mmCIF file of C-alpha atoms and ligand atoms in Angstrom:
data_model
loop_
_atom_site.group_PDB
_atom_site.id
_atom_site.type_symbol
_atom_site.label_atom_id
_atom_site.label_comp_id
_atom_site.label_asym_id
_atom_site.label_seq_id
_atom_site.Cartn_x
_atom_site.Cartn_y
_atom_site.Cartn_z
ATOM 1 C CA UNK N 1 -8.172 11.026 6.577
ATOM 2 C CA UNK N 2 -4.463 11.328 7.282
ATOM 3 C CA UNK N 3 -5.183 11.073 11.236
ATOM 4 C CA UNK N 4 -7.353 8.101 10.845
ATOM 5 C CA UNK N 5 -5.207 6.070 8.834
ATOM 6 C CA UNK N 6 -2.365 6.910 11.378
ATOM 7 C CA UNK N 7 -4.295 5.567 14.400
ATOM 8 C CA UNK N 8 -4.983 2.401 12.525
ATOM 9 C CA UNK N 9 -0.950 2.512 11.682
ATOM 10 C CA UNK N 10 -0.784 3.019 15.324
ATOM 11 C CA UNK N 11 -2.571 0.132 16.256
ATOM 12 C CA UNK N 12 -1.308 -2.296 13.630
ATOM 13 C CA UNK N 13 1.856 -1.523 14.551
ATOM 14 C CA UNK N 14 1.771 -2.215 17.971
ATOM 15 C CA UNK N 15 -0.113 -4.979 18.056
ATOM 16 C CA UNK N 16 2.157 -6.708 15.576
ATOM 17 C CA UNK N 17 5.044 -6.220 17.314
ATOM 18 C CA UNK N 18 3.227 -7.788 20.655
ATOM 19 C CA UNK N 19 2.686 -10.908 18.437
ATOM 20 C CA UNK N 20 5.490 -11.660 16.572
ATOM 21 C CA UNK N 21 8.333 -8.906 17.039
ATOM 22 C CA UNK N 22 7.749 -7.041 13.908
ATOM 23 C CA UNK N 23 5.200 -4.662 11.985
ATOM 24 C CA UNK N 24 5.472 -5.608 8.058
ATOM 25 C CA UNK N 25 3.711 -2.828 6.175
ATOM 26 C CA UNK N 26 3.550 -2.375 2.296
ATOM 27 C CA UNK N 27 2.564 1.187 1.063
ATOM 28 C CA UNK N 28 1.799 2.770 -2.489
ATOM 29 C CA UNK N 29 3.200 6.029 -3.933
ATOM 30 C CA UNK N 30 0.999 8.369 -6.037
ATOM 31 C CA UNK N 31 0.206 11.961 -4.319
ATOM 32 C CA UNK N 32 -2.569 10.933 -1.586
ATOM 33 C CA UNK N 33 -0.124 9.592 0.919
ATOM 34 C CA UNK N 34 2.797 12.409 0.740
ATOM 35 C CA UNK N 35 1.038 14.123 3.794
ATOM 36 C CA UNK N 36 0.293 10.912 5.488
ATOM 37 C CA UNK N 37 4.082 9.846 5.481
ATOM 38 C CA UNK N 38 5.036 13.333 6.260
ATOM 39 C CA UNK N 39 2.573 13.216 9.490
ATOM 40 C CA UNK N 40 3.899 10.271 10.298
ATOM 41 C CA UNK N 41 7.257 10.970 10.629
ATOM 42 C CA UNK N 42 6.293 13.550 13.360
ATOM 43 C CA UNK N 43 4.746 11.336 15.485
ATOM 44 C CA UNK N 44 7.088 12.049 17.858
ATOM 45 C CA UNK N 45 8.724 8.499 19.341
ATOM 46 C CA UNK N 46 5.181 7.007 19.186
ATOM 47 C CA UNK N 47 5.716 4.199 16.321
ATOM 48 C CA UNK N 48 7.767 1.808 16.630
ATOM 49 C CA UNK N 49 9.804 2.489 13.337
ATOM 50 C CA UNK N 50 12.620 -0.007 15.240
ATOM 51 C CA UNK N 51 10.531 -2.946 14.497
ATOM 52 C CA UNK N 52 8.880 -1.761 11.594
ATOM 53 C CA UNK N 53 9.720 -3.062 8.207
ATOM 54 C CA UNK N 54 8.979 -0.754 4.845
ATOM 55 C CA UNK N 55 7.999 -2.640 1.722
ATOM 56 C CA UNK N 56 6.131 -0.600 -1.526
ATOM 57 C CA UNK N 57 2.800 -2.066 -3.139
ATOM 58 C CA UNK N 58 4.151 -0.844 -6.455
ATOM 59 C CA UNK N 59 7.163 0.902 -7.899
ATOM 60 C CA UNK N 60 8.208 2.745 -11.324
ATOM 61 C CA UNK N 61 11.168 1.613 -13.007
ATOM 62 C CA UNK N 62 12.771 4.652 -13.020
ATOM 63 C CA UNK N 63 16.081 5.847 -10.646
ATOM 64 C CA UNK N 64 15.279 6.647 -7.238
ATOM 65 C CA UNK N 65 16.040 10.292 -8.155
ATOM 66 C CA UNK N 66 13.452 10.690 -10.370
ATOM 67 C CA UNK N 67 10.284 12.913 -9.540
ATOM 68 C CA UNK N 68 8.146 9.485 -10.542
ATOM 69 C CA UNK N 69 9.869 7.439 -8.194
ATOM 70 C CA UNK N 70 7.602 5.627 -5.455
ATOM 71 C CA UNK N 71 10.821 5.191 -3.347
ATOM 72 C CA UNK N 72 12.186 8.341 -3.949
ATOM 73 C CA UNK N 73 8.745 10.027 -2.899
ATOM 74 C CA UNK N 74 8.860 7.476 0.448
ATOM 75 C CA UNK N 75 12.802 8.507 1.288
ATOM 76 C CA UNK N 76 12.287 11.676 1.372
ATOM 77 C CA UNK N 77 8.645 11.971 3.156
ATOM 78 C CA UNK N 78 9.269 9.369 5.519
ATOM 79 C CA UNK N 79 12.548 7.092 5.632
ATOM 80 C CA UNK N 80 14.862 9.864 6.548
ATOM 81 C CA UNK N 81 12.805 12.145 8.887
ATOM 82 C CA UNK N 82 11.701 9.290 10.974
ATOM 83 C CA UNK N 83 15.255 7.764 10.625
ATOM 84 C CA UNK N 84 13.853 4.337 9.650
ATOM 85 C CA UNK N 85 17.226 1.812 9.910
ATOM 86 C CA UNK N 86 18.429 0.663 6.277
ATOM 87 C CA UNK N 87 17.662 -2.784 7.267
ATOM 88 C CA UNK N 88 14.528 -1.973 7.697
ATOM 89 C CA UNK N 89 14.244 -0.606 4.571
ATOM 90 C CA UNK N 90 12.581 -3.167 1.387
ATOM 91 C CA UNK N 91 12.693 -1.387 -1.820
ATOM 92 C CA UNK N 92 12.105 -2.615 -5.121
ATOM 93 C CA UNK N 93 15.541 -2.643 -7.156
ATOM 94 C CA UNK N 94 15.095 -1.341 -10.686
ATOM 95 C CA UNK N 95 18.296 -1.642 -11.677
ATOM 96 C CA UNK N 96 17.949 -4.947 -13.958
ATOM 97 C CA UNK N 97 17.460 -4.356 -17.352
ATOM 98 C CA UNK N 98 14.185 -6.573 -17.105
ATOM 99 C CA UNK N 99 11.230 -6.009 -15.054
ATOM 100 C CA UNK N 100 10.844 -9.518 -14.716
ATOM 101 C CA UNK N 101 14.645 -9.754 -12.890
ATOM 102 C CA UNK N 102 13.598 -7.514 -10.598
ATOM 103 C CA UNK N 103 9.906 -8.308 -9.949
ATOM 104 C CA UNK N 104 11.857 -11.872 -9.482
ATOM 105 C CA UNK N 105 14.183 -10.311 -7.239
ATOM 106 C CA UNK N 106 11.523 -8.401 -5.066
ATOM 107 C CA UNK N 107 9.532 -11.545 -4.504
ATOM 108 C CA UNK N 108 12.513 -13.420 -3.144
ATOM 109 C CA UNK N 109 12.851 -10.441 -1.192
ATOM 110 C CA UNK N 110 9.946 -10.891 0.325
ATOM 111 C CA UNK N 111 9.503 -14.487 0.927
ATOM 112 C CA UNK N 112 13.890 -14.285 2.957
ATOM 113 C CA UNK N 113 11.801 -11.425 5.293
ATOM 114 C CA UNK N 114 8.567 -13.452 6.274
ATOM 115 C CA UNK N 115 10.587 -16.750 6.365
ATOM 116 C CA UNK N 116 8.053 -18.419 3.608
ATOM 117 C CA UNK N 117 8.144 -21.748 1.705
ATOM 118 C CA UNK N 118 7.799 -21.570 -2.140
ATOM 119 C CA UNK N 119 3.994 -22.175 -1.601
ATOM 120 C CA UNK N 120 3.118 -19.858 1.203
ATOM 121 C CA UNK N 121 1.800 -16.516 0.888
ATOM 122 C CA UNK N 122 3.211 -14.387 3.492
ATOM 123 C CA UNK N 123 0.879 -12.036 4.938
ATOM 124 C CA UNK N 124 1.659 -8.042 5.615
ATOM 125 C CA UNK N 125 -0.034 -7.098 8.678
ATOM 126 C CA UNK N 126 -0.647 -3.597 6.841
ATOM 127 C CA UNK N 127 -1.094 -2.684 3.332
ATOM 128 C CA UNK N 128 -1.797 0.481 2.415
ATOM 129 C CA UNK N 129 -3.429 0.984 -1.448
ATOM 130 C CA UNK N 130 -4.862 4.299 -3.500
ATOM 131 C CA UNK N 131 -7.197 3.939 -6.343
ATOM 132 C CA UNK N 132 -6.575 5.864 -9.833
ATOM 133 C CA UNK N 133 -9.634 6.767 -12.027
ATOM 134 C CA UNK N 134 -9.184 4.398 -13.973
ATOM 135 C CA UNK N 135 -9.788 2.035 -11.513
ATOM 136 C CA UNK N 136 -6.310 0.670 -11.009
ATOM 137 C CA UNK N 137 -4.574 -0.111 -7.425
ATOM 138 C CA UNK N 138 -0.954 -1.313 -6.635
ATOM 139 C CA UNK N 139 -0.009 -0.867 -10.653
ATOM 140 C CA UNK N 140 -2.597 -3.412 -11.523
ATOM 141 C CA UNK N 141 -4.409 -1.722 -13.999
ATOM 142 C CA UNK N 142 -7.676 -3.082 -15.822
ATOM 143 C CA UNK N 143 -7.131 -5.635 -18.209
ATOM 144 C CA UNK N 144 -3.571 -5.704 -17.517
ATOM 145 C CA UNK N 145 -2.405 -9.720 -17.306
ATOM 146 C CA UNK N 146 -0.671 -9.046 -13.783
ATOM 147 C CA UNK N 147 -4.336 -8.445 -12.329
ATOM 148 C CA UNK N 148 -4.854 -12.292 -13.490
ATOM 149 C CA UNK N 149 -1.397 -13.371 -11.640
ATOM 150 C CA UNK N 150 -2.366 -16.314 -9.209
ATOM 151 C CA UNK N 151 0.749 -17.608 -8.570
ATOM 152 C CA UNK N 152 3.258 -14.952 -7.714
ATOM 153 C CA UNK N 153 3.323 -12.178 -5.240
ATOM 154 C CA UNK N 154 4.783 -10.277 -7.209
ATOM 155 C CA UNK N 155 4.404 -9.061 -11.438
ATOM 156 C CA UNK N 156 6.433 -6.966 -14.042
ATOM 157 C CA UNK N 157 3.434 -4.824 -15.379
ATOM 158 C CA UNK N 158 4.418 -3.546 -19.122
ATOM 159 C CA UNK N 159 2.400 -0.461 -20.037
ATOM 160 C CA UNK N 160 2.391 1.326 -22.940
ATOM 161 C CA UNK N 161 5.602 3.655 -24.140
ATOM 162 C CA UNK N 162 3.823 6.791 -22.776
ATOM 163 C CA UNK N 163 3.900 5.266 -19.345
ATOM 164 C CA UNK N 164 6.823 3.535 -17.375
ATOM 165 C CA UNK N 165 7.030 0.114 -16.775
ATOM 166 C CA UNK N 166 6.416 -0.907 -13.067
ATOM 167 C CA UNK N 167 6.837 -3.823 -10.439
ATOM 168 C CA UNK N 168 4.117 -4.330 -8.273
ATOM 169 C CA UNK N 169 2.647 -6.730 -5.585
ATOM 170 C CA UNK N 170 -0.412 -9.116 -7.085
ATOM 171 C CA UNK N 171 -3.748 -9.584 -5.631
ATOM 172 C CA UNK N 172 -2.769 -12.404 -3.756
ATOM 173 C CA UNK N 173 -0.023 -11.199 -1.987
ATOM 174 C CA UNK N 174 -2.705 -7.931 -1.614
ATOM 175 C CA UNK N 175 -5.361 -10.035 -0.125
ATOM 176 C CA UNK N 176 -3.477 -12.032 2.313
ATOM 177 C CA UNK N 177 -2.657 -9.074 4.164
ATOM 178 C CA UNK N 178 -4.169 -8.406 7.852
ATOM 179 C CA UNK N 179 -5.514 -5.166 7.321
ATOM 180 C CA UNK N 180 -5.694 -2.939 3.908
ATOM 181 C CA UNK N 181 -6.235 0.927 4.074
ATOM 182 C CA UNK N 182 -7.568 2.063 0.575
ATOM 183 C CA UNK N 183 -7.322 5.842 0.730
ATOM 184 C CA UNK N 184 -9.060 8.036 -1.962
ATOM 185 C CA UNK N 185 -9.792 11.264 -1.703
ATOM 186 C CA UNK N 186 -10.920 14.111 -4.361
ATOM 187 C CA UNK N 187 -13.802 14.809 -6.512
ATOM 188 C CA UNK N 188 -12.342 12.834 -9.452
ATOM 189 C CA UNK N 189 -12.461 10.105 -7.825
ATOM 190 C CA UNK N 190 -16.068 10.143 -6.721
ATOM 191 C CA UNK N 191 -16.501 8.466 -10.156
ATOM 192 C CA UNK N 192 -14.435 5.281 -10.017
ATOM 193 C CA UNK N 193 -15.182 5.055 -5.899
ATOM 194 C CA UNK N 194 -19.089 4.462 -7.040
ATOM 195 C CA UNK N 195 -18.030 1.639 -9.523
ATOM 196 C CA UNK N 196 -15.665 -0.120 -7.134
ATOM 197 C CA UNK N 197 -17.864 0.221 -3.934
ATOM 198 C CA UNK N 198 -21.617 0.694 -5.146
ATOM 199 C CA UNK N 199 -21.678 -1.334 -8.438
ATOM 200 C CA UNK N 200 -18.460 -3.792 -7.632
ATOM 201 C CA UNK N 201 -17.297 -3.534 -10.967
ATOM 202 C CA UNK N 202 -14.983 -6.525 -11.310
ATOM 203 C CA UNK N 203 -13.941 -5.239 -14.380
ATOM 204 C CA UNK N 204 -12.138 -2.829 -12.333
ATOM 205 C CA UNK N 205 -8.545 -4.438 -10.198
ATOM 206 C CA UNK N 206 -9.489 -2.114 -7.302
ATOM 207 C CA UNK N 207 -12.865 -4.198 -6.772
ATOM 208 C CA UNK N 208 -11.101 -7.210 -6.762
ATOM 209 C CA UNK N 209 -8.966 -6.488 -3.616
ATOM 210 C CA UNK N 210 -10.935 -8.511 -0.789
ATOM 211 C CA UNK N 211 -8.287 -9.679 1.956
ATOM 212 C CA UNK N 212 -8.894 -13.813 2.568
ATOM 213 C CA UNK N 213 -8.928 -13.358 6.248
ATOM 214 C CA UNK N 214 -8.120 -9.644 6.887
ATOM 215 C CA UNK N 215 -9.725 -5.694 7.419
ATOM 216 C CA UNK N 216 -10.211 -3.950 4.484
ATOM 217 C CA UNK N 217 -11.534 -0.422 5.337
ATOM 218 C CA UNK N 218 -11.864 2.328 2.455
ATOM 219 C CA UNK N 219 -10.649 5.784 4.039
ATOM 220 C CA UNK N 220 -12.666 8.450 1.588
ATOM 221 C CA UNK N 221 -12.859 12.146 2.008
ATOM 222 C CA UNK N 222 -16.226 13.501 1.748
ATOM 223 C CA UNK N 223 -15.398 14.774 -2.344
ATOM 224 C CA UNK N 224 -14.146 10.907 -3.111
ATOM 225 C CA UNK N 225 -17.135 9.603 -1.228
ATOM 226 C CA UNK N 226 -19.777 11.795 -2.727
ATOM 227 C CA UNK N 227 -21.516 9.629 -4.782
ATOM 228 C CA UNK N 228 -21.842 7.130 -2.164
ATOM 229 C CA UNK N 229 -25.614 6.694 -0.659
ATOM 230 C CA UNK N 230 -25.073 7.934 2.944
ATOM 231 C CA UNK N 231 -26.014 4.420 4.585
ATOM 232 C CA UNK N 232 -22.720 3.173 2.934
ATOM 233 C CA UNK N 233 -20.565 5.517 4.383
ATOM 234 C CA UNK N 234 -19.762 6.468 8.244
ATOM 235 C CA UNK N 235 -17.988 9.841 8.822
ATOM 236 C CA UNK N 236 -15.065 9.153 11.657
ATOM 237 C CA UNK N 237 -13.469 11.915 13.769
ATOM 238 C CA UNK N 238 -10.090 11.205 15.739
ATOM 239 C CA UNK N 239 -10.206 12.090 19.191
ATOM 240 C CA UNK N 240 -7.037 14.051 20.063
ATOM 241 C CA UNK N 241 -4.171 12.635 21.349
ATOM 242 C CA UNK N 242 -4.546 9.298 19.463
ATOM 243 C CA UNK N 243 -1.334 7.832 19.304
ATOM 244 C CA UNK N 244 -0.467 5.017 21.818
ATOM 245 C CA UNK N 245 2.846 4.662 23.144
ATOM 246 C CA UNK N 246 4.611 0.696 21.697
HETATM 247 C C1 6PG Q 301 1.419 4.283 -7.993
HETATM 248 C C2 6PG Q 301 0.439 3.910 -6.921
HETATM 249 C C3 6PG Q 301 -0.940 3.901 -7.504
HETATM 250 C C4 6PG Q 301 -1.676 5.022 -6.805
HETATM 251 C C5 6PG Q 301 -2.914 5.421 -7.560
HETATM 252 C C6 6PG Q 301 -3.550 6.667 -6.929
HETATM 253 O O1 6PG Q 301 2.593 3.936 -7.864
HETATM 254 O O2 6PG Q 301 0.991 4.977 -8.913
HETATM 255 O O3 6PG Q 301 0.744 2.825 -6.252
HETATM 256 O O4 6PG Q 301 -1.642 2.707 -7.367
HETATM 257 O O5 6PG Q 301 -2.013 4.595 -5.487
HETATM 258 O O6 6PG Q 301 -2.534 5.716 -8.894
HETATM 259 O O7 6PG Q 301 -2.616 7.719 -7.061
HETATM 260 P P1 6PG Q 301 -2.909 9.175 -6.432
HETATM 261 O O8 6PG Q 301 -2.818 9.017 -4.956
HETATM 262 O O9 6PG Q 301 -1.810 10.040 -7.000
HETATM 263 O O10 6PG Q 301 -4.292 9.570 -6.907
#
């Protein structure tokens, strides 16, 4: 999976800095991508992490220090081995005592980067999402009122006290992205992957992600894709030596 999704990073990449001098990516936390971001730090000189600017799908309002931080997780995988500048660098800020300040705050973020007027929607030329069991992506989780945000690009997503509250990007700032990379892998999430792909539960946020004009490409391991009819699915082995120079 992990070499895949870094030839299509690759490629992105490079082809978004040809056209307009910059490769916007947004990525998700949880546990799939820690190897991915470790990988790619190692690709020795091949990405242009110069041009690239870092933005999260989704973030826990928690400190950066803490083990449940998405930005934490990223800093340490990626950010400082591949010495990605500080100004390249988009966090979410969880400082504010609201969610809503800072979901607020992240938007405006966003729209000062791409340039936008109020009523744009800029678009990412890379987002990369995972998928819990429950069917959630970004923190849009079913029957959640952020998964019904039309407006925005970006909610304050209350859970319940067990579970922190989060910021995260909404479905349209999702689905005017260039390219998304939905990476699942594991038996237990064969489950959810046959609901969102085979039955297009709509009940479920992850079904809903379906990019206006861009890719969308689910990257499965075998376990996450076993309950997929074969004719759905088509295996993909990297060549060596995959990386291009920018
Ligand atoms: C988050 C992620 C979330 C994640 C899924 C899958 O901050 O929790 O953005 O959407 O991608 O929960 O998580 P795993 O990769 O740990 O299964």
């Amino acid at each position: 999976m992990d070499d895949f999704v870094i030839r299509e990073w690759n490629r992105i990449a490079i082809s978004a800095v040809a056209r307009r001098g910059y490769f916007a990516v947004a990525v998700s936390g949880g546990k799939t991508p820690v190897s991915l971001f470790r990988k790619l730090s190692e690709a020795d000189g091949k990405l242009p992490w110069d041009k690239t600017h870092l933005f999260l799908v989704d973030e826990r309002i928690v400190p950066y220090s803490h083990p449940d931080s998405n930005w934490g997780m990223l800093s340490a995988t990626l950010v400082k081995p591949a010495g990605i500048p500080a100004e390249n660098c988009h966090p979410i800020l969880v400082e504010d005592p609201l969610p809503e300040i800072s979901a607020a705050r992240y938007e405006k973020d966003i729209m000062h980067f791409f340039g936008s007027r109020p009523k744009d929607v800029p678009a990412f030329d890379l987002v990369l999402l995972g998928i819990g069991e429950d069917g959630h992506t970004a923190s849009l989780f079913p029957g959640n009122q952020a998964v019904r945000e039309s407006k925005h690009l970006v909610a304050a997503v209350i859970l319940d006290d067990a579970r922190h509250a989060r910021i995260t990007l909404t479905l349209p700032a999702i689905n005017r992205a260039g390219n998304v990379l939905a990476l699942v892998s594991g038996k237990s999430k064969a489950g959810i992957v046959k609901r969102v792909l085979l039955q297009r539960d709509r009940h479920l946020p992850a079904t809903l992600v379906n990019p206006v004009a861009g890719d969308l490409i689910f990257v499965l391991d075998r376990e996450a894709a076993a309950e997929l009819p074969v004719d759905m699915t088509r295996e993909i082995t990297v060549e060596r030596d995959y990386l291009q120079r920018p």
